[in-house]
Amino acid sequence: MRQVYLDYSATTPVKEDVWKAMLPYYTDFYGNPSSLYSVGLEAKAGLDKARGQVADLINAEPREITFTSCGTEADNWVLEGVADKLKEKGKHIITSKIEHHAILHTCEYLEKHGFEVTYLDVDSEGFVKPEVLEDAIRDDTILISIMMVNNEIGTVEPIKELAAVAKKHKIYFHTDAVQGLGNVPIDVKDLGIDFMSMSAHKIYGPKGVGALYTRKGIKIPNFMHGGAQETKRRAGTENVAGIVGFGKAAELAHANLEHHRAHCSELRDYLRKEIEEKISGIQVNGPRDHRHPGNLNVCFDYIEGESILLMLDGFGVAVSTGSACSSKSLVPSHVLEAIGVSITKMNGAVRFTVGDFTTKEDIDYTVDALKTVVEKLREWSPVTGQEGW
Ligand SMILES: *Cc1c(COP(=O)(O)O)cnc(C)c1O
């Protein structure tokens, strides 16, 4: 059976050039990068090279990059670090309603520890408006954190404009760029931001490696305490092979950016056109322009996204629902809720994300399978065509 992977926003396969770059760091250069003999120095050289490659991708300086264990750690570190550093100055943080849980749940944690968080509304396409941000700023605001690209509906936020508002009020600005990296051009100097979170496994690198960009001159308290690794900013022996893989993936993403964007958006637009032509009762969520090149989020009327996902899996097609129904909440997606999608429509949401290995044949196969699945589920659905749907 054909296998079609359309969940590149969940994670990506590791590219061959990436794992090939990593292998010698398991077999030959296995030394501890903090050791002073040759096999350690070789590992250290691998880290240095990777730091340069990641820095190049975002127009940063190598010393502004600190490697972490994942994007989530970078998000936790910056929020808790800035909160700790500036708690005497103020205890107010601003973020948006559509952030990743790595941000939202860290904010909830900080709320339990005496901080106040404002969760900004977004418009019907998921955009945070600079004037909405400015209105929320208070004398005690210490940090603004707005994601670069939304992971469910693909909205590319106006980070440069939002960061300018923060700068005007002399407030630190962080962006979670895990979905932006490798998908939109990023120049941290031009954006005027202070902190940025990244992750390797969303750009064809290995899982379990991330990084935080910290603009030079800024120091926040450490998140991990221990040894003097990462110029004393992040303790713990480095994941050398993983970091080398992140570096290689960043180099490839840099060289491939325009081609990647063109390839993904062409297939994504084709998928959208095919779904719109062949399947009735659908609604596309998120913005038309300023969207992640590979993202398509669609609500199918009368049926559950989760059932679509499971039945598509039977055809070898991997997609995602907005986010899984959590036991804590009746709302399947805080993002779709924030852009005003009704709860009944929201239940039928499916996220498709294409990537570098997706082909036109994959899309044709997927649309055929999807048509079969949607027709079957609607046949079974007790509510098809009834009032209230
Ligand atoms: C995947 C993702 C993260 C988490 O990154 P990990 O490396 O998996 O911890 C954070 N933010 C966004 C927007 C993401 O898509």
Coordinates of C-alpha atoms and ligand atoms in Angstrom, one line a residue:
M1 CA 0.0 0.0 0.0
R2 CA 1.1 3.5 -0.7
Q3 CA 2.4 5.5 2.3
V4 CA 1.7 9.2 2.2
Y5 CA 3.0 11.4 5.0
L6 CA 1.2 14.7 5.2
D7 CA 2.0 15.8 8.7
Y8 CA 5.3 17.7 8.2
S9 CA 4.3 20.2 10.9
A10 CA 4.3 17.4 13.5
T11 CA 7.7 16.3 12.5
T12 CA 9.8 15.7 9.4
P13 CA 11.9 12.7 8.2
V14 CA 15.6 13.1 8.8
K15 CA 17.3 13.9 5.4
E16 CA 20.0 11.5 4.3
D17 CA 22.7 14.3 4.2
V18 CA 21.7 15.0 7.8
W19 CA 22.0 11.6 9.3
K20 CA 25.2 11.0 7.3
A21 CA 26.7 14.1 8.9
M22 CA 25.6 12.8 12.3
L23 CA 27.0 9.3 12.0
P24 CA 30.8 10.0 12.6
Y25 CA 29.8 11.7 15.9
Y26 CA 28.6 8.3 17.2
T27 CA 31.4 6.2 15.8
D28 CA 34.6 8.3 15.6
F29 CA 34.1 11.7 17.3
Y30 CA 32.4 10.3 20.4
G31 CA 34.5 12.4 22.9
N32 CA 33.0 14.8 25.4
P33 CA 33.2 18.2 23.8
S34 CA 34.3 19.6 27.1
S35 CA 37.4 17.4 27.2
L36 CA 40.7 18.8 26.1
Y37 CA 42.2 15.8 24.2
S38 CA 41.7 15.3 20.4
V39 CA 38.6 13.2 20.4
G40 CA 36.9 15.8 22.6
L41 CA 38.1 18.7 20.5
E42 CA 36.7 17.0 17.3
A43 CA 33.3 16.9 19.0
K44 CA 33.7 20.5 20.1
A45 CA 34.5 21.4 16.4
G46 CA 31.3 19.7 15.4
L47 CA 29.3 21.9 17.8
D48 CA 31.1 25.1 16.7
K49 CA 30.3 24.3 13.0
A50 CA 26.7 23.6 13.8
R51 CA 26.3 26.8 15.8
G52 CA 27.6 28.7 12.7
Q53 CA 25.2 26.9 10.4
V54 CA 22.1 27.6 12.6
A55 CA 23.3 31.3 13.0
D56 CA 23.6 31.7 9.3
L57 CA 20.1 30.5 8.6
I58 CA 18.7 33.4 10.7
N59 CA 21.4 36.0 10.2
A60 CA 22.6 35.8 13.9
E61 CA 26.0 35.5 15.3
P62 CA 27.2 32.1 16.5
R63 CA 27.5 33.2 20.1
E64 CA 23.8 34.2 20.1
I65 CA 22.8 30.6 19.6
T66 CA 22.4 28.2 22.6
F67 CA 21.5 24.6 21.9
T68 CA 18.7 23.0 24.0
S69 CA 17.0 19.7 24.2
C70 CA 14.0 20.8 22.1
G71 CA 11.9 23.8 21.0
T72 CA 9.8 23.3 24.2
E73 CA 12.8 23.8 26.4
A74 CA 13.7 27.0 24.6
D75 CA 10.2 28.3 25.1
N76 CA 10.2 27.3 28.8
W77 CA 13.6 28.8 29.3
V78 CA 12.9 32.2 27.9
L79 CA 9.6 32.7 29.6
E80 CA 10.8 31.5 33.0
G81 CA 14.2 33.1 32.6
V82 CA 12.8 36.6 31.7
A83 CA 10.1 36.2 34.5
D84 CA 12.8 35.4 37.0
K85 CA 15.2 38.2 35.8
L86 CA 12.6 41.0 35.8
K87 CA 10.2 40.0 38.6
E88 CA 11.1 43.1 40.6
K89 CA 10.3 45.3 37.6
G90 CA 7.0 43.8 36.8
K91 CA 5.0 40.6 36.6
H92 CA 2.9 41.0 33.4
I93 CA 3.5 39.0 30.3
I94 CA 1.7 39.3 26.9
T95 CA 1.2 36.4 24.5
S96 CA -1.6 35.3 22.1
K97 CA -4.5 32.9 22.3
I98 CA -3.1 30.7 19.5
E99 CA 0.4 29.9 20.8
H100 CA 1.7 26.3 21.0
H101 CA 1.2 24.6 24.3
A102 CA 4.9 24.9 25.1
I103 CA 4.1 28.7 25.5
L104 CA 0.6 28.5 26.9
H105 CA 1.2 25.9 29.5
T106 CA 4.4 27.7 30.6
C107 CA 2.3 30.9 31.0
E108 CA -0.2 29.0 33.1
Y109 CA 2.7 27.7 35.3
L110 CA 3.9 31.3 35.7
E111 CA 0.3 32.5 36.6
K112 CA 0.4 30.0 39.4
H113 CA 3.6 31.6 40.6
G114 CA 2.2 35.2 40.8
F115 CA 2.6 36.4 37.2
E116 CA -0.2 37.9 35.2
V117 CA -0.6 36.9 31.5
T118 CA -2.7 38.6 28.8
Y119 CA -3.7 36.3 26.0
L120 CA -4.3 38.5 22.9
D121 CA -7.2 37.9 20.6
V122 CA -6.5 37.3 17.0
D123 CA -8.6 38.1 13.9
S124 CA -10.5 35.6 11.9
E125 CA -7.4 34.6 10.0
G126 CA -5.3 34.3 13.1
F127 CA -3.3 37.5 12.9
V128 CA -2.2 39.4 16.0
K129 CA -2.8 43.1 15.3
P130 CA 0.0 45.5 16.4
E131 CA -2.6 47.9 17.8
V132 CA -4.2 45.1 19.9
L133 CA -0.7 44.4 21.3
E134 CA 0.0 48.0 22.0
D135 CA -3.3 48.4 23.9
A136 CA -2.4 45.5 26.2
I137 CA 0.9 46.9 27.3
R138 CA 1.2 48.1 30.9
D139 CA 3.9 49.7 33.0
D140 CA 4.6 46.3 34.5
T141 CA 4.8 44.3 31.2
I142 CA 8.2 42.5 31.1
L143 CA 7.9 40.2 28.1
I144 CA 5.9 39.8 24.9
S145 CA 5.9 36.4 23.2
I146 CA 4.1 35.9 19.9
M147 CA 4.7 32.9 17.6
M148 CA 6.1 33.4 14.1
V149 CA 4.0 30.9 12.3
N150 CA 1.0 29.1 13.8
N151 CA 1.3 25.3 13.8
E152 CA -2.4 24.6 13.1
I153 CA -3.7 27.1 10.6
G154 CA -0.3 28.4 9.2
T155 CA -0.8 32.1 9.9
V156 CA 2.5 34.0 9.5
E157 CA 2.4 36.7 12.1
P158 CA 3.7 40.3 11.4
I159 CA 6.7 39.8 13.8
K160 CA 8.6 42.8 12.6
E161 CA 5.7 45.2 13.3
L162 CA 4.9 43.5 16.7
A163 CA 8.6 43.6 17.7
A164 CA 8.7 47.3 16.9
V165 CA 5.8 47.9 19.3
A166 CA 7.7 46.0 22.0
K167 CA 10.9 48.0 21.3
K168 CA 9.0 51.3 21.4
H169 CA 7.9 50.4 25.0
K170 CA 11.4 48.9 25.9
I171 CA 9.9 45.4 26.5
Y172 CA 11.7 42.2 25.6
F173 CA 10.2 40.4 22.5
H174 CA 10.4 36.6 22.0
T175 CA 9.0 34.6 19.1
D176 CA 8.5 30.9 18.9
A177 CA 9.8 30.3 15.4
V178 CA 9.6 26.5 15.4
Q179 CA 7.2 26.5 12.5
G180 CA 8.8 29.4 10.8
L181 CA 12.3 28.1 10.6
G182 CA 13.1 26.8 7.1
N183 CA 9.6 27.8 5.9
V184 CA 9.8 31.6 5.9
P185 CA 12.9 33.8 5.5
I186 CA 14.2 34.8 8.9
D187 CA 16.6 37.7 9.6
V188 CA 16.7 38.3 13.4
K189 CA 18.5 41.6 13.0
D190 CA 15.9 42.9 10.5
L191 CA 13.0 41.6 12.7
G192 CA 14.4 43.4 15.7
I193 CA 13.7 40.6 18.2
D194 CA 15.4 39.7 21.4
F195 CA 14.8 35.9 21.7
M196 CA 13.7 33.2 19.3
S197 CA 13.0 29.4 19.8
M198 CA 13.9 26.8 17.2
S199 CA 13.7 23.0 16.8
A200 CA 15.7 20.6 14.5
H201 CA 13.0 18.0 13.9
K202 CA 10.7 20.4 12.1
I203 CA 13.4 21.1 9.5
Y204 CA 14.5 17.5 8.5
G205 CA 16.8 17.3 11.5
P206 CA 16.8 14.9 14.4
K207 CA 14.3 15.0 17.3
G208 CA 15.5 16.1 20.7
V209 CA 17.5 19.2 19.7
G210 CA 16.5 22.8 19.7
A211 CA 18.0 26.2 20.2
L212 CA 17.3 29.6 21.7
Y213 CA 18.5 32.7 19.9
T214 CA 19.4 35.4 22.6
R215 CA 20.4 38.8 21.2
K216 CA 23.9 39.6 22.2
G217 CA 24.2 41.6 25.4
I218 CA 21.2 40.0 27.0
K219 CA 21.6 37.5 29.8
I220 CA 18.8 35.6 31.5
P221 CA 19.0 33.1 34.3
N222 CA 19.8 29.5 33.3
F223 CA 17.0 26.9 33.0
M224 CA 19.3 23.9 33.4
H225 CA 21.9 24.0 36.2
G226 CA 25.1 22.0 36.3
G227 CA 28.3 22.2 34.3
A228 CA 29.7 25.0 32.2
Q229 CA 28.5 23.8 28.8
E230 CA 27.2 26.2 26.1
T231 CA 29.3 29.0 27.6
K232 CA 27.7 28.5 30.9
R233 CA 24.2 29.2 29.6
R234 CA 22.8 25.7 29.4
A235 CA 24.2 22.8 31.5
G236 CA 24.3 19.2 30.5
T237 CA 26.6 17.4 28.1
E238 CA 25.6 18.4 24.6
N239 CA 23.7 16.1 22.2
V240 CA 26.7 16.4 19.9
A241 CA 25.4 14.2 17.0
G242 CA 22.0 15.8 17.3
I243 CA 23.4 19.3 17.2
V244 CA 25.6 18.4 14.2
G245 CA 22.4 17.1 12.5
F246 CA 20.6 20.4 13.4
G247 CA 23.5 22.3 11.8
K248 CA 23.4 20.3 8.6
A249 CA 19.6 20.6 8.4
A250 CA 19.9 24.4 8.9
E251 CA 22.5 24.6 6.1
L252 CA 20.2 22.6 3.8
A253 CA 17.2 24.7 4.7
H254 CA 19.1 27.8 4.0
A255 CA 20.3 26.6 0.5
N256 CA 16.8 25.1 -0.3
L257 CA 14.5 27.8 1.1
E258 CA 13.1 29.3 -2.1
H259 CA 12.8 25.9 -3.8
H260 CA 11.2 24.4 -0.7
R261 CA 8.7 27.2 -0.4
A262 CA 7.8 27.0 -4.1
H263 CA 7.5 23.2 -4.0
C264 CA 5.3 23.1 -0.9
S265 CA 3.0 26.0 -1.8
E266 CA 2.4 24.5 -5.3
L267 CA 1.4 21.1 -3.9
R268 CA -0.6 22.7 -1.0
D269 CA -2.5 24.9 -3.5
Y270 CA -3.1 21.8 -5.7
L271 CA -4.4 19.9 -2.7
R272 CA -6.7 22.7 -1.8
K273 CA -8.1 23.0 -5.4
E274 CA -8.7 19.3 -5.6
I275 CA -10.5 19.1 -2.3
E276 CA -12.6 22.1 -3.2
E277 CA -13.6 20.6 -6.5
K278 CA -14.2 17.0 -5.4
I279 CA -15.6 17.3 -1.9
S280 CA -18.6 19.4 -0.9
G281 CA -19.4 20.8 2.6
I282 CA -15.9 22.0 3.5
Q283 CA -14.3 25.2 4.8
V284 CA -10.7 26.2 4.7
N285 CA -9.4 27.7 7.9
G286 CA -6.6 30.3 8.3
P287 CA -5.3 33.1 6.0
R288 CA -5.2 33.1 2.2
D289 CA -2.0 35.1 2.2
H290 CA 0.9 35.2 4.7
R291 CA 0.5 31.4 5.3
H292 CA 3.0 28.6 6.0
P293 CA 3.8 27.2 2.5
G294 CA 2.9 23.6 3.3
N295 CA -0.2 24.1 5.6
L296 CA -3.8 23.5 4.7
N297 CA -6.5 23.3 7.5
V298 CA -9.9 22.1 6.4
C299 CA -13.2 21.5 8.2
F300 CA -15.4 18.8 6.8
D301 CA -19.1 19.3 7.7
Y302 CA -21.1 16.6 9.6
I303 CA -18.1 14.3 10.5
E304 CA -15.3 14.1 13.0
G305 CA -11.7 15.0 12.1
E306 CA -10.5 12.2 14.3
S307 CA -12.6 9.6 12.3
I308 CA -11.2 11.0 9.0
L309 CA -7.6 10.7 10.4
L310 CA -8.1 7.1 11.5
M311 CA -9.8 6.0 8.3
L312 CA -7.1 7.8 6.1
D313 CA -4.5 5.9 8.1
G314 CA -6.2 2.7 6.8
F315 CA -5.2 4.0 3.3
G316 CA -1.7 4.7 4.4
V317 CA -2.2 8.5 4.6
A318 CA -1.0 10.4 7.7
V319 CA -2.7 13.7 8.6
S320 CA -3.5 15.4 11.8
T321 CA -6.5 16.9 13.5
G322 CA -6.2 20.4 14.9
S323 CA -5.1 18.9 18.1
A324 CA -6.4 15.9 20.0
C325 CA -9.5 16.3 22.2
S326 CA -8.0 16.6 25.6
S327 CA -9.8 15.3 28.6
K328 CA -9.5 18.7 30.3
S329 CA -11.5 20.6 27.7
L330 CA -14.5 20.1 25.4
V331 CA -12.8 22.4 22.8
P332 CA -10.8 20.4 20.3
S333 CA -8.7 23.3 19.2
H334 CA -7.9 26.5 21.0
V335 CA -6.6 27.9 17.7
L336 CA -9.8 27.3 15.7
E337 CA -11.8 28.6 18.7
A338 CA -9.8 31.8 18.7
I339 CA -10.5 32.5 15.0
G340 CA -14.2 32.0 15.6
V341 CA -14.8 28.5 14.1
S342 CA -18.0 27.1 15.6
I343 CA -17.6 24.0 17.8
T344 CA -19.5 21.7 15.4
K345 CA -17.4 22.7 12.4
M346 CA -14.2 22.5 14.6
N347 CA -14.9 18.8 15.2
G348 CA -14.4 18.1 11.6
A349 CA -11.0 19.8 11.2
V350 CA -8.1 18.1 9.6
R351 CA -4.6 19.6 9.1
F352 CA -2.6 18.6 6.0
T353 CA 1.1 19.7 5.8
V354 CA 3.1 18.9 2.8
G355 CA 7.0 18.9 2.6
D356 CA 10.0 18.3 0.5
F357 CA 9.3 14.6 -0.2
T358 CA 5.6 15.1 -1.1
T359 CA 4.7 14.5 -4.7
K360 CA 1.7 15.3 -7.0
E361 CA 0.9 11.6 -7.0
D362 CA 0.7 11.7 -3.2
I363 CA -1.8 14.4 -3.4
D364 CA -3.9 12.6 -6.1
Y365 CA -3.9 9.4 -4.0
T366 CA -4.8 11.4 -0.8
V367 CA -7.7 13.2 -2.5
D368 CA -9.1 9.9 -3.8
A369 CA -8.9 8.3 -0.4
L370 CA -10.3 11.4 1.3
K371 CA -13.3 11.4 -1.0
T372 CA -14.0 7.8 -0.2
V373 CA -13.6 8.3 3.5
V374 CA -15.7 11.5 3.7
E375 CA -18.5 9.9 1.7
K376 CA -18.5 6.8 4.0
L377 CA -18.5 8.8 7.2
R378 CA -21.3 11.1 6.0
E379 CA -23.3 8.0 5.0
W380 CA -22.9 6.8 8.6
S381 CA -23.4 10.1 10.2
P382 CA -26.7 10.5 12.0
V383 CA -26.6 14.2 11.7
T384 CA -25.9 14.7 8.0
G385 CA -28.1 17.5 6.8
Q386 CA -29.9 18.0 10.1
E387 CA -30.6 21.3 11.7
G388 CA -27.8 22.4 14.0
W389 CA -25.0 21.3 11.7
Ligands
LIG1 C1 6.7 21.5 17.5 C2 6.6 22.9 18.1 C3 7.1 23.2 19.3 C4 7.9 22.2 20.2 O1 9.1 21.8 19.6 P1 9.8 20.5 20.2 O2 11.2 20.5 19.6 O3 9.0 19.3 19.6 O4 9.7 20.5 21.6 C5 7.0 24.5 19.8 N1 6.3 25.4 19.1 C6 5.8 25.1 17.9 C7 5.0 26.2 17.2 C8 5.9 23.9 17.4 O5 5.3 23.6 16.2

